Every structure is written in C-alpha cells, then in structure tokens.
Amino acid sequence: MLDVSTATINHPAYLVHRQWMKSVLALAQAAGDAGEVPVGAVVVDNSGKVIAEVSNRKERDRDPTAHAEILALRAAGKTLQNWHLNQCTLYVNLEPCPMCAGAIVQARLGLLVYGVDDPKTGAIRTVANIPDSACSNHRLSVLGGILESACRQQLQAWFAQRRQ
C-alpha cells in the first residue's frame, strides 16, 4: 500500500483522489440514511469519467452480495461491456471485505483507493491481504487513507446511532 505523506497531500493526483472520495462519502451518507451500512463506491475510467456510482444495498435488496464494491464492479463491466477493469480506479470509503477483495482482483482493477482500514473484515491490508496472496492472479495497486478521518467519523457515527 502507498503511504500518504505530507508531500503527497499537495500532489495533483492526491487532490483528485480526495475529490472522488468526497463523492463516495455522499453516496455512503445516502446509504446510511436508507438504513444501510454507509459505504459508497465510484468507478472512474482512465479518462476520469465516472462509469459507476453506487452504495450498499444489502438491506434494501435483501442480497448478501449487494456490497457497494460488487455493485460498482457489475455496473462498470456493463458500461464498458468488458469485465476487465484494468484501466479503472475504484474509490470506496471502507477497506473491502474478503468477498469484495476477491471480486476486485478478479476484475483486474487498475487501482483501488479507499478511505479507512476495516479492523474487523478488511481484506486488502488490515486483517487479510487477498491482493498479495498466493491465490491472487492479479497484482493490485492500492492507495489507502484518503480522507481517512472523514470516512472513519462517518462510519463510527452511523454505528453509534444504530446502537442507541
């Protein structure tokens, strides 16, 4: 995983990542308002065009696979008419779970950018490392920690409110 240093924060590419993560946070907020765990995902092609924008839909669709990342990969594949997403970047506010990490690897995603580590089910770097494991047939570039504080705060506030 790439570490976000002070010098990196002012780099134009980092600023672009922050802008996309703000879009993800808005999608996540809408999911949370609808009773879903607040996770949003955006897929952007290599020209900077949005090809998928979704949020979690597990509860609404009554589908255990309706994670934002899975839905985003499906939508991107349909838009591009190709399951190879090697020219795309996926933005998501929470580190993907094992199911989503596996799908991301299978899609041959070009870059994964996420906000905050998931200490319970994170399968990119935190609990497991599916992209770098022996079972992975694709080397995934990963950038974590984009708007980390805002991502963490949104998730913690949603879970705290649900516990009341």
PDB file of C-alpha atoms in Angstrom:
ATOM      1  CA  MET A   1       0.000   0.000   0.000  1.00  0.00           C
ATOM      2  CA  LEU A   2       1.159   3.508  -0.704  1.00  0.00           C
ATOM      3  CA  ASP A   3       1.588   5.702   2.347  1.00  0.00           C
ATOM      4  CA  VAL A   4       0.153   9.207   2.259  1.00  0.00           C
ATOM      5  CA  SER A   5       2.899  11.621   3.294  1.00  0.00           C
ATOM      6  CA  THR A   6       2.755  15.378   3.751  1.00  0.00           C
ATOM      7  CA  ALA A   7       4.460  15.912   0.386  1.00  0.00           C
ATOM      8  CA  THR A   8       1.876  13.687  -1.274  1.00  0.00           C
ATOM      9  CA  ILE A   9      -1.098  15.667   0.056  1.00  0.00           C
ATOM     10  CA  ASN A  10      -0.379  18.616  -2.267  1.00  0.00           C
ATOM     11  CA  HIS A  11       0.226  16.446  -5.336  1.00  0.00           C
ATOM     12  CA  PRO A  12      -2.450  16.947  -8.055  1.00  0.00           C
ATOM     13  CA  ALA A  13      -3.240  13.220  -8.203  1.00  0.00           C
ATOM     14  CA  TYR A  14      -3.889  13.174  -4.467  1.00  0.00           C
ATOM     15  CA  LEU A  15      -6.263  16.127  -4.819  1.00  0.00           C
ATOM     16  CA  VAL A  16      -8.190  14.215  -7.482  1.00  0.00           C
ATOM     17  CA  HIS A  17      -8.417  11.204  -5.156  1.00  0.00           C
ATOM     18  CA  ARG A  18      -9.797  13.455  -2.411  1.00  0.00           C
ATOM     19  CA  GLN A  19     -12.473  14.818  -4.767  1.00  0.00           C
ATOM     20  CA  TRP A  20     -13.627  11.332  -5.737  1.00  0.00           C
ATOM     21  CA  MET A  21     -13.650  10.263  -2.098  1.00  0.00           C
ATOM     22  CA  LYS A  22     -15.950  13.190  -1.304  1.00  0.00           C
ATOM     23  CA  SER A  23     -18.369  11.758  -3.894  1.00  0.00           C
ATOM     24  CA  VAL A  24     -18.057   8.360  -2.220  1.00  0.00           C
ATOM     25  CA  LEU A  25     -18.852   9.895   1.169  1.00  0.00           C
ATOM     26  CA  ALA A  26     -22.037  11.462  -0.249  1.00  0.00           C
ATOM     27  CA  LEU A  27     -23.114   8.071  -1.617  1.00  0.00           C
ATOM     28  CA  ALA A  28     -22.295   6.477   1.729  1.00  0.00           C
ATOM     29  CA  GLN A  29     -24.396   9.080   3.531  1.00  0.00           C
ATOM     30  CA  ALA A  30     -27.371   8.268   1.304  1.00  0.00           C
ATOM     31  CA  ALA A  31     -26.911   4.565   2.072  1.00  0.00           C
ATOM     32  CA  GLY A  32     -26.761   5.247   5.800  1.00  0.00           C
ATOM     33  CA  ASP A  33     -29.904   7.375   5.592  1.00  0.00           C
ATOM     34  CA  ALA A  34     -31.635   4.412   3.918  1.00  0.00           C
ATOM     35  CA  GLY A  35     -30.641   2.059   6.755  1.00  0.00           C
ATOM     36  CA  GLU A  36     -27.635   0.512   5.033  1.00  0.00           C
ATOM     37  CA  VAL A  37     -24.097   0.433   6.376  1.00  0.00           C
ATOM     38  CA  PRO A  38     -22.755   3.715   4.923  1.00  0.00           C
ATOM     39  CA  VAL A  39     -20.444   2.513   2.187  1.00  0.00           C
ATOM     40  CA  GLY A  40     -20.289   4.099  -1.248  1.00  0.00           C
ATOM     41  CA  ALA A  41     -18.245   3.277  -4.319  1.00  0.00           C
ATOM     42  CA  VAL A  42     -17.319   5.094  -7.515  1.00  0.00           C
ATOM     43  CA  VAL A  43     -15.552   3.624 -10.541  1.00  0.00           C
ATOM     44  CA  VAL A  44     -13.697   6.043 -12.789  1.00  0.00           C
ATOM     45  CA  ASP A  45     -12.153   5.136 -16.143  1.00  0.00           C
ATOM     46  CA  ASN A  46      -8.681   6.206 -17.269  1.00  0.00           C
ATOM     47  CA  SER A  47     -10.036   9.420 -18.807  1.00  0.00           C
ATOM     48  CA  GLY A  48     -11.577  10.491 -15.485  1.00  0.00           C
ATOM     49  CA  LYS A  49     -15.163   9.667 -16.469  1.00  0.00           C
ATOM     50  CA  VAL A  50     -17.479   8.157 -13.856  1.00  0.00           C
ATOM     51  CA  ILE A  51     -18.747   4.803 -15.067  1.00  0.00           C
ATOM     52  CA  ALA A  52     -20.394   3.592 -11.846  1.00  0.00           C
ATOM     53  CA  GLU A  53     -21.713   5.242  -8.671  1.00  0.00           C
ATOM     54  CA  VAL A  54     -23.416   3.057  -6.071  1.00  0.00           C
ATOM     55  CA  SER A  55     -23.832   2.424  -2.380  1.00  0.00           C
ATOM     56  CA  ASN A  56     -24.559  -0.592  -0.209  1.00  0.00           C
ATOM     57  CA  ARG A  57     -27.932  -2.208  -0.917  1.00  0.00           C
ATOM     58  CA  LYS A  58     -27.851  -5.391   1.195  1.00  0.00           C
ATOM     59  CA  GLU A  59     -30.891  -4.486   3.276  1.00  0.00           C
ATOM     60  CA  ARG A  60     -32.964  -2.904   0.517  1.00  0.00           C
ATOM     61  CA  ASP A  61     -32.282  -5.697  -1.970  1.00  0.00           C
ATOM     62  CA  ARG A  62     -32.173  -8.457   0.660  1.00  0.00           C
ATOM     63  CA  ASP A  63     -28.995  -9.610  -1.045  1.00  0.00           C
ATOM     64  CA  PRO A  64     -25.873 -10.554   0.932  1.00  0.00           C
ATOM     65  CA  THR A  65     -23.684  -9.757  -2.080  1.00  0.00           C
ATOM     66  CA  ALA A  66     -25.062  -6.235  -2.615  1.00  0.00           C
ATOM     67  CA  HIS A  67     -21.974  -4.506  -1.240  1.00  0.00           C
ATOM     68  CA  ALA A  68     -21.149  -1.179  -2.879  1.00  0.00           C
ATOM     69  CA  GLU A  69     -17.935  -2.554  -4.401  1.00  0.00           C
ATOM     70  CA  ILE A  70     -19.656  -5.557  -6.008  1.00  0.00           C
ATOM     71  CA  LEU A  71     -22.440  -3.396  -7.424  1.00  0.00           C
ATOM     72  CA  ALA A  72     -19.893  -0.877  -8.732  1.00  0.00           C
ATOM     73  CA  LEU A  73     -17.851  -3.578 -10.482  1.00  0.00           C
ATOM     74  CA  ARG A  74     -21.012  -5.028 -12.056  1.00  0.00           C
ATOM     75  CA  ALA A  75     -22.157  -1.617 -13.286  1.00  0.00           C
ATOM     76  CA  ALA A  76     -18.701  -0.758 -14.631  1.00  0.00           C
ATOM     77  CA  GLY A  77     -18.479  -4.055 -16.509  1.00  0.00           C
ATOM     78  CA  LYS A  78     -21.876  -3.458 -18.090  1.00  0.00           C
ATOM     79  CA  THR A  79     -20.993   0.112 -19.036  1.00  0.00           C
ATOM     80  CA  LEU A  80     -17.673  -0.910 -20.590  1.00  0.00           C
ATOM     81  CA  GLN A  81     -19.053  -4.189 -21.981  1.00  0.00           C
ATOM     82  CA  ASN A  82     -15.977  -5.833 -20.504  1.00  0.00           C
ATOM     83  CA  TRP A  83     -15.198  -7.391 -17.136  1.00  0.00           C
ATOM     84  CA  HIS A  84     -11.533  -6.402 -17.411  1.00  0.00           C
ATOM     85  CA  LEU A  85     -11.365  -3.149 -15.441  1.00  0.00           C
ATOM     86  CA  ASN A  86      -7.593  -2.722 -15.591  1.00  0.00           C
ATOM     87  CA  GLN A  87      -7.947   0.858 -16.848  1.00  0.00           C
ATOM     88  CA  CYS A  88     -10.260   1.826 -13.977  1.00  0.00           C
ATOM     89  CA  THR A  89      -9.987   3.116 -10.427  1.00  0.00           C
ATOM     90  CA  LEU A  90     -12.411   2.067  -7.701  1.00  0.00           C
ATOM     91  CA  TYR A  91     -12.968   4.518  -4.849  1.00  0.00           C
ATOM     92  CA  VAL A  92     -14.587   3.250  -1.646  1.00  0.00           C
ATOM     93  CA  ASN A  93     -14.701   4.721   1.837  1.00  0.00           C
ATOM     94  CA  LEU A  94     -14.087   1.456   3.743  1.00  0.00           C
ATOM     95  CA  GLU A  95     -11.442  -1.193   3.126  1.00  0.00           C
ATOM     96  CA  PRO A  96     -13.111  -4.020   1.182  1.00  0.00           C
ATOM     97  CA  CYS A  97     -14.122  -7.307   2.806  1.00  0.00           C
ATOM     98  CA  PRO A  98     -12.902 -10.716   1.540  1.00  0.00           C
ATOM     99  CA  MET A  99     -15.776 -11.087  -0.946  1.00  0.00           C
ATOM    100  CA  CYS A 100     -15.201  -7.651  -2.419  1.00  0.00           C
ATOM    101  CA  ALA A 101     -11.414  -8.006  -2.416  1.00  0.00           C
ATOM    102  CA  GLY A 102     -11.760 -11.231  -4.384  1.00  0.00           C
ATOM    103  CA  ALA A 103     -14.076  -9.583  -6.906  1.00  0.00           C
ATOM    104  CA  ILE A 104     -11.713  -6.626  -7.259  1.00  0.00           C
ATOM    105  CA  VAL A 105      -8.826  -8.971  -8.034  1.00  0.00           C
ATOM    106  CA  GLN A 106     -10.974 -10.961 -10.483  1.00  0.00           C
ATOM    107  CA  ALA A 107     -11.926  -7.720 -12.277  1.00  0.00           C
ATOM    108  CA  ARG A 108      -8.213  -6.940 -12.791  1.00  0.00           C
ATOM    109  CA  LEU A 109      -8.859  -3.474 -11.379  1.00  0.00           C
ATOM    110  CA  GLY A 110      -6.164  -0.905 -12.163  1.00  0.00           C
ATOM    111  CA  LEU A 111      -6.217   0.936  -8.826  1.00  0.00           C
ATOM    112  CA  LEU A 112      -8.143   0.680  -5.573  1.00  0.00           C
ATOM    113  CA  VAL A 113      -8.405   3.839  -3.466  1.00  0.00           C
ATOM    114  CA  TYR A 114     -10.046   3.543  -0.070  1.00  0.00           C
ATOM    115  CA  GLY A 115     -10.549   5.741   2.940  1.00  0.00           C
ATOM    116  CA  VAL A 116     -10.273   3.838   6.193  1.00  0.00           C
ATOM    117  CA  ASP A 117      -8.989   0.414   7.241  1.00  0.00           C
ATOM    118  CA  ASP A 118     -11.537  -2.121   8.483  1.00  0.00           C
ATOM    119  CA  PRO A 119     -10.100  -3.800  11.591  1.00  0.00           C
ATOM    120  CA  LYS A 120     -12.810  -6.495  11.560  1.00  0.00           C
ATOM    121  CA  THR A 121     -13.046  -7.688   7.958  1.00  0.00           C
ATOM    122  CA  GLY A 122     -10.553  -5.665   5.916  1.00  0.00           C
ATOM    123  CA  ALA A 123      -9.099  -7.960   3.278  1.00  0.00           C
ATOM    124  CA  ILE A 124      -6.787  -5.608   1.420  1.00  0.00           C
ATOM    125  CA  ARG A 125      -4.196  -4.933   4.130  1.00  0.00           C
ATOM    126  CA  THR A 126      -5.666  -4.995   7.646  1.00  0.00           C
ATOM    127  CA  VAL A 127      -6.965  -8.472   8.572  1.00  0.00           C
ATOM    128  CA  ALA A 128      -6.032 -10.272   5.371  1.00  0.00           C
ATOM    129  CA  ASN A 129      -4.174  -9.380   2.200  1.00  0.00           C
ATOM    130  CA  ILE A 130      -6.025 -11.033  -0.657  1.00  0.00           C
ATOM    131  CA  PRO A 131      -4.428  -8.960  -3.456  1.00  0.00           C
ATOM    132  CA  ASP A 132      -0.900 -10.018  -2.487  1.00  0.00           C
ATOM    133  CA  SER A 133      -1.739 -13.600  -1.520  1.00  0.00           C
ATOM    134  CA  ALA A 134      -0.636 -16.668  -3.447  1.00  0.00           C
ATOM    135  CA  CYS A 135      -4.222 -17.183  -4.667  1.00  0.00           C
ATOM    136  CA  SER A 136      -4.281 -13.811  -6.439  1.00  0.00           C
ATOM    137  CA  ASN A 137      -3.787 -13.821 -10.182  1.00  0.00           C
ATOM    138  CA  HIS A 138      -3.521 -10.022 -10.411  1.00  0.00           C
ATOM    139  CA  ARG A 139      -1.289  -7.502  -8.675  1.00  0.00           C
ATOM    140  CA  LEU A 140      -3.489  -4.694  -7.445  1.00  0.00           C
ATOM    141  CA  SER A 141      -2.248  -1.171  -6.862  1.00  0.00           C
ATOM    142  CA  VAL A 142      -3.733   0.205  -3.635  1.00  0.00           C
ATOM    143  CA  LEU A 143      -3.862   3.643  -2.064  1.00  0.00           C
ATOM    144  CA  GLY A 144      -5.391   3.800   1.402  1.00  0.00           C
ATOM    145  CA  GLY A 145      -6.033   6.601   3.856  1.00  0.00           C
ATOM    146  CA  ILE A 146      -7.706   9.098   1.530  1.00  0.00           C
ATOM    147  CA  LEU A 147      -9.955  11.306   3.712  1.00  0.00           C
ATOM    148  CA  GLU A 148      -9.392   8.686   6.380  1.00  0.00           C
ATOM    149  CA  SER A 149     -10.669  10.802   9.262  1.00  0.00           C
ATOM    150  CA  ALA A 150     -13.902  11.761   7.491  1.00  0.00           C
ATOM    151  CA  CYS A 151     -14.507   8.151   6.438  1.00  0.00           C
ATOM    152  CA  ARG A 152     -13.906   6.832   9.956  1.00  0.00           C
ATOM    153  CA  GLN A 153     -16.066   9.521  11.538  1.00  0.00           C
ATOM    154  CA  GLN A 154     -18.993   8.830   9.196  1.00  0.00           C
ATOM    155  CA  LEU A 155     -18.935   5.091   9.877  1.00  0.00           C
ATOM    156  CA  GLN A 156     -18.482   5.466  13.652  1.00  0.00           C
ATOM    157  CA  ALA A 157     -21.328   7.998  13.891  1.00  0.00           C
ATOM    158  CA  TRP A 158     -23.669   5.718  11.933  1.00  0.00           C
ATOM    159  CA  PHE A 159     -22.892   2.678  14.099  1.00  0.00           C
ATOM    160  CA  ALA A 160     -23.168   4.737  17.315  1.00  0.00           C
ATOM    161  CA  GLN A 161     -26.586   5.993  16.230  1.00  0.00           C
ATOM    162  CA  ARG A 162     -27.730   2.439  15.380  1.00  0.00           C
ATOM    163  CA  ARG A 163     -26.717   1.194  18.844  1.00  0.00           C
ATOM    164  CA  GLN A 164     -28.970   3.747  20.600  1.00  0.00           C
TER     165      GLN A 164
END
